[in-house]
Coordinates of C-alpha atoms in Angstrom, one line a residue:
Chain A
X274 CA 94.6 -8.1 78.0
X275 CA 95.6 -5.3 80.4
X276 CA 92.6 -3.9 82.4
X277 CA 93.5 -0.3 81.6
X278 CA 93.6 -1.1 77.9
X279 CA 90.1 -2.7 78.1
X280 CA 88.8 0.3 79.9
X281 CA 90.1 2.5 77.1
X282 CA 88.6 0.3 74.5
X283 CA 85.2 0.4 76.3
X284 CA 85.2 4.2 76.0
X285 CA 86.1 4.1 72.4
X286 CA 83.2 1.7 72.0
X287 CA 80.8 4.0 73.8
X288 CA 81.8 7.1 71.9
X289 CA 81.8 5.3 68.6
X290 CA 85.5 6.0 68.0
X291 CA 86.1 2.5 66.8
X292 CA 86.5 1.0 63.4
X293 CA 84.0 -1.8 62.5
X294 CA 86.4 -4.7 62.6
X295 CA 87.9 -3.5 65.9
X296 CA 84.4 -3.2 67.2
X297 CA 83.6 -6.8 66.3
X298 CA 86.8 -8.1 67.9
X299 CA 86.0 -6.1 71.0
X300 CA 82.4 -7.4 71.2
X301 CA 83.7 -10.9 70.9
X302 CA 86.3 -10.4 73.7
X303 CA 83.6 -8.9 76.0
X304 CA 81.2 -11.7 75.3
X305 CA 83.8 -14.2 76.7
X306 CA 84.3 -12.2 79.8
X307 CA 81.2 -11.7 82.1
X308 CA 83.0 -9.3 84.4
X309 CA 83.8 -6.9 81.6
X310 CA 80.3 -7.5 80.2
X311 CA 78.8 -6.2 83.5
X312 CA 81.2 -3.3 83.6
X313 CA 80.4 -2.3 80.0
X314 CA 76.7 -2.5 80.7
X315 CA 77.0 -0.2 83.7
X316 CA 79.2 2.3 81.8
X317 CA 76.9 2.4 78.8
X318 CA 73.9 2.9 81.1
X319 CA 75.5 5.9 82.7
X320 CA 76.7 7.1 79.3
X321 CA 73.1 6.9 77.9
X322 CA 71.9 8.6 81.0
X323 CA 73.9 11.6 80.0
X324 CA 72.1 11.9 76.7
X325 CA 69.2 14.2 77.2
X326 CA 70.3 17.6 78.0
X327 CA 69.0 20.8 76.5
X328 CA 71.2 23.6 75.5
X329 CA 69.7 27.0 75.8
X330 CA 69.6 29.3 72.8
X331 CA 72.0 32.2 72.9
X332 CA 70.1 35.4 73.6
X333 CA 70.1 38.5 71.4
X334 CA 71.8 40.4 74.2
X335 CA 74.8 38.1 73.8
X336 CA 75.0 38.8 70.1
X337 CA 74.6 42.5 70.7
X338 CA 77.4 42.5 73.2
X339 CA 79.6 40.5 70.9
X340 CA 79.2 42.8 67.9
X341 CA 79.7 45.8 70.1
X342 CA 82.9 44.4 71.4
X343 CA 84.0 43.5 67.8
X344 CA 83.3 47.0 66.4
X345 CA 85.0 48.7 69.3
X346 CA 88.0 46.4 68.9
X347 CA 88.2 47.3 65.2
X348 CA 88.1 50.9 66.0
X349 CA 90.8 50.5 68.6
X350 CA 93.1 48.7 66.3
X351 CA 92.5 51.4 63.7
X352 CA 93.5 54.0 66.2
X353 CA 96.6 52.1 67.1
X354 CA 97.8 51.9 63.6
X355 CA 97.4 55.6 63.0
X356 CA 99.8 56.7 65.7
X357 CA 97.6 58.6 68.0
X358 CA 98.4 61.1 70.7
X359 CA 97.2 58.7 73.3
X360 CA 99.8 56.1 72.4
X361 CA 102.4 58.7 73.2
X362 CA 100.9 59.8 76.4
X363 CA 100.1 56.4 77.8
X364 CA 103.7 55.3 78.5
X365 CA 104.2 58.6 80.3
X366 CA 101.1 58.0 82.5
X367 CA 102.2 54.4 83.2
X368 CA 105.6 55.7 84.1
X369 CA 104.1 57.9 86.7
X370 CA 101.6 55.5 88.1
X371 CA 103.8 52.4 88.1
X372 CA 107.3 53.5 88.9
X373 CA 108.3 53.5 92.5
X374 CA 109.0 56.5 94.6
X375 CA 112.8 56.3 94.2
X376 CA 112.3 57.0 90.5
X377 CA 110.0 59.9 91.3
X378 CA 112.7 61.5 93.5
X379 CA 115.2 61.1 90.7
X380 CA 112.8 62.6 88.3
X381 CA 112.1 65.5 90.7
X382 CA 115.8 66.2 91.0
X383 CA 116.1 66.2 87.3
X384 CA 113.3 68.7 86.9
X385 CA 114.8 71.0 89.5
X386 CA 118.1 70.8 87.7
X387 CA 116.5 71.7 84.5
X388 CA 114.6 74.5 86.2
X389 CA 117.9 76.1 87.4
X390 CA 119.5 75.6 84.1
X391 CA 116.6 77.3 82.4
X392 CA 116.6 80.3 84.8
X393 CA 120.2 80.8 84.1
X394 CA 119.5 80.6 80.4
X395 CA 116.6 83.0 80.3
X396 CA 118.8 85.9 79.4
X397 CA 120.2 84.3 76.3
X398 CA 116.7 83.2 75.4
X399 CA 115.5 86.8 75.4
X400 CA 118.4 87.6 73.2
X401 CA 117.3 84.9 70.7
X402 CA 113.8 86.3 70.8
X403 CA 115.1 89.7 69.9
X404 CA 117.2 88.2 67.1
X405 CA 114.1 86.4 65.8
X406 CA 112.1 89.6 65.9
X407 CA 114.8 91.4 63.9
X408 CA 114.9 88.6 61.3
X409 CA 111.1 89.0 61.0
X410 CA 111.4 92.7 60.3
X411 CA 114.2 92.3 57.8
X412 CA 112.2 89.6 56.0
X413 CA 109.1 91.9 55.9
X414 CA 111.0 94.7 54.4
X415 CA 112.6 92.3 51.9
X416 CA 109.1 91.2 50.9
X417 CA 108.0 94.8 50.4
X418 CA 111.0 95.6 48.4
X419 CA 110.7 92.5 46.2
X420 CA 107.1 93.3 45.4
X421 CA 108.2 96.7 44.0
X422 CA 110.6 95.1 41.6
X423 CA 109.9 95.5 37.8
X424 CA 110.9 91.9 37.1
X425 CA 108.0 89.4 37.5
X426 CA 110.4 86.7 38.7
X427 CA 111.7 89.0 41.5
X428 CA 108.1 89.7 42.5
X429 CA 107.3 86.0 42.6
X430 CA 110.3 85.6 44.9
X431 CA 108.6 87.9 47.4
X432 CA 105.9 85.3 47.9
X433 CA 108.3 82.6 48.9
X434 CA 109.7 85.0 51.4
X435 CA 106.2 85.7 52.6
X436 CA 105.7 82.0 53.2
X437 CA 108.6 82.1 55.7
X438 CA 107.0 84.8 57.8
X439 CA 105.3 83.6 61.0
X440 CA 103.0 86.5 61.2
X441 CA 102.0 89.1 58.7
X442 CA 101.6 92.8 59.5
X443 CA 99.0 95.0 58.0
X444 CA 101.6 96.6 55.8
X445 CA 102.5 93.3 54.2
X446 CA 98.9 92.3 53.8
X447 CA 98.2 95.6 52.1
X448 CA 101.2 95.2 49.8
X449 CA 100.0 91.7 48.9
X450 CA 96.5 92.9 48.1
X451 CA 97.8 95.8 46.1
X452 CA 99.8 93.3 44.0
X453 CA 96.7 91.2 43.6
X454 CA 94.7 94.1 42.3
X455 CA 97.2 95.9 40.2
X456 CA 99.9 93.6 39.1
X457 CA 100.2 93.2 35.3
X458 CA 101.4 89.6 35.5
X459 CA 98.7 86.9 36.0
X460 CA 101.2 84.5 37.6
X461 CA 102.2 87.0 40.1
X462 CA 98.5 87.7 41.0
X463 CA 97.8 84.0 41.4
X464 CA 100.9 83.7 43.6
X465 CA 99.6 86.6 45.7
X466 CA 96.3 84.8 46.2
X467 CA 98.1 81.7 47.2
X468 CA 100.1 83.6 49.8
X469 CA 97.1 85.4 51.1
X470 CA 95.0 82.3 51.8
X471 CA 97.6 81.2 54.3
X472 CA 96.5 84.1 56.4
X473 CA 92.8 83.7 55.6
X474 CA 91.9 83.7 59.3
X475 CA 92.9 87.4 59.3
X476 CA 89.6 89.4 58.6
X477 CA 91.7 92.0 56.8
X478 CA 92.9 89.4 54.3
X479 CA 89.4 88.1 53.7
X480 CA 87.9 91.5 53.1
X481 CA 90.7 92.3 50.8
X482 CA 90.1 89.2 48.7
X483 CA 86.4 89.9 48.5
X484 CA 87.0 93.5 47.4
X485 CA 89.5 92.4 44.8
X486 CA 87.0 90.2 43.0
X487 CA 85.6 93.1 40.9
X488 CA 89.1 94.3 39.9
X489 CA 90.0 91.0 38.3
X490 CA 89.9 90.6 34.5
X491 CA 91.8 87.4 34.0
X492 CA 89.5 84.4 33.9
X493 CA 91.8 82.1 35.8
X494 CA 92.2 84.6 38.6
X495 CA 88.4 85.2 38.7
X496 CA 87.7 81.5 39.0
X497 CA 90.4 80.9 41.6
X498 CA 89.1 83.6 43.8
X499 CA 85.5 82.3 43.4
X500 CA 86.7 78.9 44.5
X501 CA 88.5 80.2 47.5
X502 CA 85.4 82.1 48.5
X503 CA 83.4 78.9 48.5
X504 CA 86.1 77.1 50.4
X505 CA 86.2 79.9 53.0
X506 CA 82.3 80.1 53.0
X507 CA 82.7 83.9 52.7
X508 CA 79.0 84.7 52.2
X509 CA 79.7 88.5 51.8
X510 CA 81.5 87.7 48.6
X511 CA 78.3 86.6 46.8
X512 CA 77.4 90.2 46.1
X513 CA 80.8 91.0 44.6
X514 CA 80.6 87.8 42.5
X515 CA 77.2 88.9 41.2
X516 CA 78.6 92.3 40.3
X517 CA 81.3 90.5 38.3
X518 CA 78.7 88.4 36.6
X519 CA 77.1 91.6 35.3
X520 CA 80.1 92.4 33.3
X521 CA 79.5 91.9 29.6
X522 CA 83.0 90.7 28.6
X523 CA 83.0 87.7 30.9
X524 CA 84.3 84.4 29.7
X525 CA 81.5 81.8 29.4
X526 CA 83.1 79.1 31.4
X527 CA 84.0 81.6 34.0
X528 CA 80.4 82.7 34.1
X529 CA 79.3 79.1 34.7
X530 CA 81.8 78.7 37.5
X531 CA 80.8 82.0 39.1
X532 CA 77.2 81.1 39.0
X533 CA 77.9 77.8 40.7
X534 CA 79.9 79.5 43.4
X535 CA 77.2 82.1 44.0
X536 CA 74.7 79.3 44.5
X537 CA 76.9 77.6 46.9
X538 CA 77.5 80.7 48.9
X539 CA 73.9 81.8 49.2
Chain B
X289 CA 90.8 31.9 62.1
X290 CA 94.1 32.4 60.2
X291 CA 92.4 35.4 58.5
X292 CA 91.5 36.8 61.9
X293 CA 95.1 36.3 63.0
X294 CA 96.3 38.2 59.9
X295 CA 94.2 41.2 61.0
X296 CA 90.9 40.6 59.4
X297 CA 89.2 41.0 62.7
X298 CA 85.7 41.2 61.1
X299 CA 86.0 37.5 60.2
X300 CA 85.7 36.8 63.9
X301 CA 82.0 37.3 63.4
X302 CA 81.9 34.2 61.3
X303 CA 83.7 32.1 63.9
X304 CA 81.3 33.5 66.5
X305 CA 78.2 32.6 64.6
X306 CA 79.6 29.1 64.0
X307 CA 80.7 28.3 67.6
X308 CA 78.6 30.5 69.9
X309 CA 76.0 27.8 70.5
X310 CA 78.6 25.1 71.1
X311 CA 80.5 27.2 73.5
X312 CA 77.3 28.4 75.3
X313 CA 76.4 24.7 75.7
X314 CA 79.7 23.9 77.2
X315 CA 79.6 26.6 79.7
X316 CA 76.0 26.1 80.5
X317 CA 76.5 22.4 81.2
X318 CA 79.4 23.3 83.4
X319 CA 77.7 26.0 85.5
X320 CA 73.9 25.9 84.7
X321 CA 73.8 29.6 84.8
X322 CA 72.8 31.1 81.4
X323 CA 73.7 34.7 82.1
X324 CA 77.2 33.7 83.4
X325 CA 77.6 31.4 80.5
X326 CA 76.9 34.1 78.0
X327 CA 79.4 36.4 79.7
X328 CA 81.9 33.6 79.5
X329 CA 81.3 33.1 75.8
X330 CA 81.8 36.8 75.3
X331 CA 85.1 36.7 77.2
X332 CA 86.3 33.7 75.2
X333 CA 86.0 35.8 72.1
X334 CA 87.7 38.7 73.7
X335 CA 90.5 36.4 74.6
X336 CA 90.6 35.0 71.1
X337 CA 91.2 38.5 69.8
X338 CA 93.8 39.2 72.5
X339 CA 95.8 35.9 71.9
X340 CA 95.2 35.5 68.2
X341 CA 98.9 35.6 67.7
X342 CA 99.3 32.4 69.7
X343 CA 97.1 30.4 67.3
X344 CA 99.5 28.5 65.2
X345 CA 97.0 26.9 62.8
X346 CA 98.6 23.5 63.3
X347 CA 95.6 22.2 65.3
X348 CA 91.9 22.7 64.9
X349 CA 90.5 26.0 65.8
X350 CA 87.8 24.5 67.9
X351 CA 90.3 22.6 70.0
X352 CA 92.2 25.9 70.6
X353 CA 88.9 27.6 71.4
X354 CA 87.9 25.0 74.0
X355 CA 91.4 25.3 75.5
X356 CA 90.8 29.0 76.1
X357 CA 87.2 28.3 77.2
X358 CA 88.1 25.8 79.9
X359 CA 90.9 28.0 81.2
X360 CA 88.4 30.9 81.3
X361 CA 85.9 28.7 83.2
X362 CA 88.4 27.5 85.8
X363 CA 89.7 31.1 86.3
X364 CA 86.1 32.1 87.0
X365 CA 85.4 29.1 89.0
X366 CA 88.3 29.8 91.3
X367 CA 87.1 33.3 91.8
X368 CA 83.7 32.4 93.0
X369 CA 84.0 28.9 94.3
X370 CA 81.2 29.3 96.9
X371 CA 77.5 29.7 96.4
X372 CA 77.2 28.7 92.7
X373 CA 75.8 25.2 93.4
X374 CA 72.9 26.2 95.5
X375 CA 71.7 29.0 93.2
X376 CA 71.6 26.8 90.0
X377 CA 69.5 24.0 91.5
X378 CA 67.0 26.6 92.7
X379 CA 66.7 28.2 89.3
X380 CA 66.2 24.8 87.8
X381 CA 63.4 23.9 90.2
X382 CA 61.8 27.2 89.6
X383 CA 61.7 26.5 85.9
X384 CA 60.3 23.1 86.6
X385 CA 57.3 24.5 88.5
X386 CA 56.8 27.1 85.9
X387 CA 56.7 25.0 82.7
X388 CA 55.3 21.7 83.5
X389 CA 51.7 20.7 83.3
X390 CA 52.1 17.6 81.4
X391 CA 53.3 14.4 83.0
X392 CA 55.7 13.5 80.2
X393 CA 57.4 16.9 80.5
X394 CA 57.5 16.6 84.2
X395 CA 59.2 13.3 83.9
X396 CA 61.8 14.6 81.4
X397 CA 62.5 17.6 83.6
X398 CA 62.9 15.5 86.6
X399 CA 65.4 13.5 84.6
X400 CA 67.2 16.7 83.5
X401 CA 67.2 17.9 87.0
X402 CA 68.6 14.6 88.3
X403 CA 71.3 14.7 85.6
X404 CA 72.2 18.2 86.4
X405 CA 72.4 17.4 90.1
X406 CA 74.5 14.4 89.4
X407 CA 76.9 16.3 87.2
X408 CA 77.1 19.0 89.8
X409 CA 78.3 16.5 92.3
X410 CA 81.3 15.8 90.2
X411 CA 84.4 17.9 90.5
X412 CA 84.6 20.4 87.6
X413 CA 87.7 18.8 86.2
X414 CA 85.9 15.5 85.8
X415 CA 82.6 17.1 84.7
X416 CA 84.5 18.9 82.0
X417 CA 85.8 15.7 80.5
X418 CA 82.4 14.2 80.3
X419 CA 80.8 17.3 78.8
X420 CA 83.6 17.6 76.2
X421 CA 83.3 14.0 75.1
X422 CA 79.6 13.4 75.5
X423 CA 78.0 16.7 74.6
X424 CA 80.5 18.6 72.7
X425 CA 81.5 15.4 70.9
X426 CA 85.2 16.0 70.9
X427 CA 87.4 13.0 70.1
X428 CA 89.6 11.8 72.9
X429 CA 92.8 13.1 71.2
X430 CA 91.1 16.5 70.9
X431 CA 90.2 16.5 74.6
X432 CA 93.7 15.5 75.4
X433 CA 94.9 18.6 73.5
X434 CA 92.4 20.9 75.1
X435 CA 93.0 19.7 78.7
X436 CA 96.7 19.1 78.3
X437 CA 97.0 15.4 79.3
X438 CA 97.7 12.3 77.3
X439 CA 95.0 10.6 75.3
X440 CA 95.2 7.4 77.4
X441 CA 94.8 9.5 80.6
X442 CA 91.7 11.1 79.1
X443 CA 90.1 7.7 78.6
X444 CA 91.0 6.4 82.0
X445 CA 89.7 9.5 83.7
X446 CA 86.4 9.4 81.8
X447 CA 86.1 5.8 82.6
X448 CA 86.5 6.5 86.3
X449 CA 84.2 9.5 86.1
X450 CA 81.5 7.4 84.6
X451 CA 81.7 5.0 87.4
X452 CA 81.6 7.8 89.9
X453 CA 78.6 9.2 88.2
X454 CA 76.8 5.9 88.3
X455 CA 77.3 5.9 92.1
X456 CA 75.9 9.4 92.3
X457 CA 72.8 8.5 90.2
X458 CA 72.3 5.5 92.5
X459 CA 72.5 7.7 95.6
X460 CA 70.2 10.4 94.2
X461 CA 67.7 7.8 93.1
X462 CA 67.6 6.5 96.7
X463 CA 67.2 9.9 98.3
X464 CA 64.4 10.9 96.0
X465 CA 62.5 7.7 96.5
X466 CA 63.2 7.9 100.2
X467 CA 61.0 11.0 100.5

């Protein structure tokens, strides 16, 4: 038998990777050959010498570190999947840090070019701004006119125009509040509320909403305003809501809703 | 592991619990530095996350894991080739003084120390083969896969390494008795 083959078999024998019949045949073969016998003995001695060796227990610190790593990884992958701002900025940063100077020069030239183009274009930009301002004014007067219309559907149209406005002027807010307080149609009043909440960061709008509480007689409008007050956490409205609660002709479910809102606000 | 690959990263915790001790044992026997070994275990799992897409599922997970682990060890080893040997023998002898009052323990620790010394004399490529087969109890074909050589070569190398180790034992025996 080839010596290398015997060596391989010896190792199988040592590690126990040998079927019983092969083992028997191997032992017989070794028994006949004193040289192999000696070698196997030495090998198995050394092999046995390797036996006792303690493995330390993993420390708690290791576990801590691992789970920290795992949770931070899960967080990271969650961020990745939800298209974060960082994922957009990162390539730009890498672009600047990693690209060589030549690219930077090209980039600088591009910027200068853009700068010149922009300065030449400023005039036309101001023209556009003026045009936009005009459009805003036209739309505002359209809203005001539509709100004055006798037909409810026309008045509702006013709110879709309001939604297109970027900013509301005091006149528009006052017109919307007036509609909210005086309009005969419930749907129009509700639409007015909806339009107004878009501008809820304007104190004038919030005050107007609070003041209008007492003027409302439709249950649905009353409840809607109460809910908005809670959403805006407008504490000053609690008094107005209480005044409304004192009314005798109040719908029962509205009363419940209002009481709930008042509790939440105080 | 396939679950981890498909994005259920939390399942890595299970793999960690199952293999942490095994891996720590492997690294510790390679370098005898507990702290460094723990860091290496941690890094293996970081790599598992990073390279999870390369795990095909055709082989055993443990084989793949050991493959990453040994690459990690040798990367580290190349980085700080110097100094490691002296430090670990010192730390072992320190422990020895610290823990042993009973003769039996003394003897065992001496044996352990001897064994560690002998293993340390081996080149890490050889030490690794012995550790994988003797302590981590991997089959030769698994070691072949982990290390990237043929199964026959694994056996021949282990055979040679055992012989070399015997020489080292013999040498160490003589020096200790010489004092």
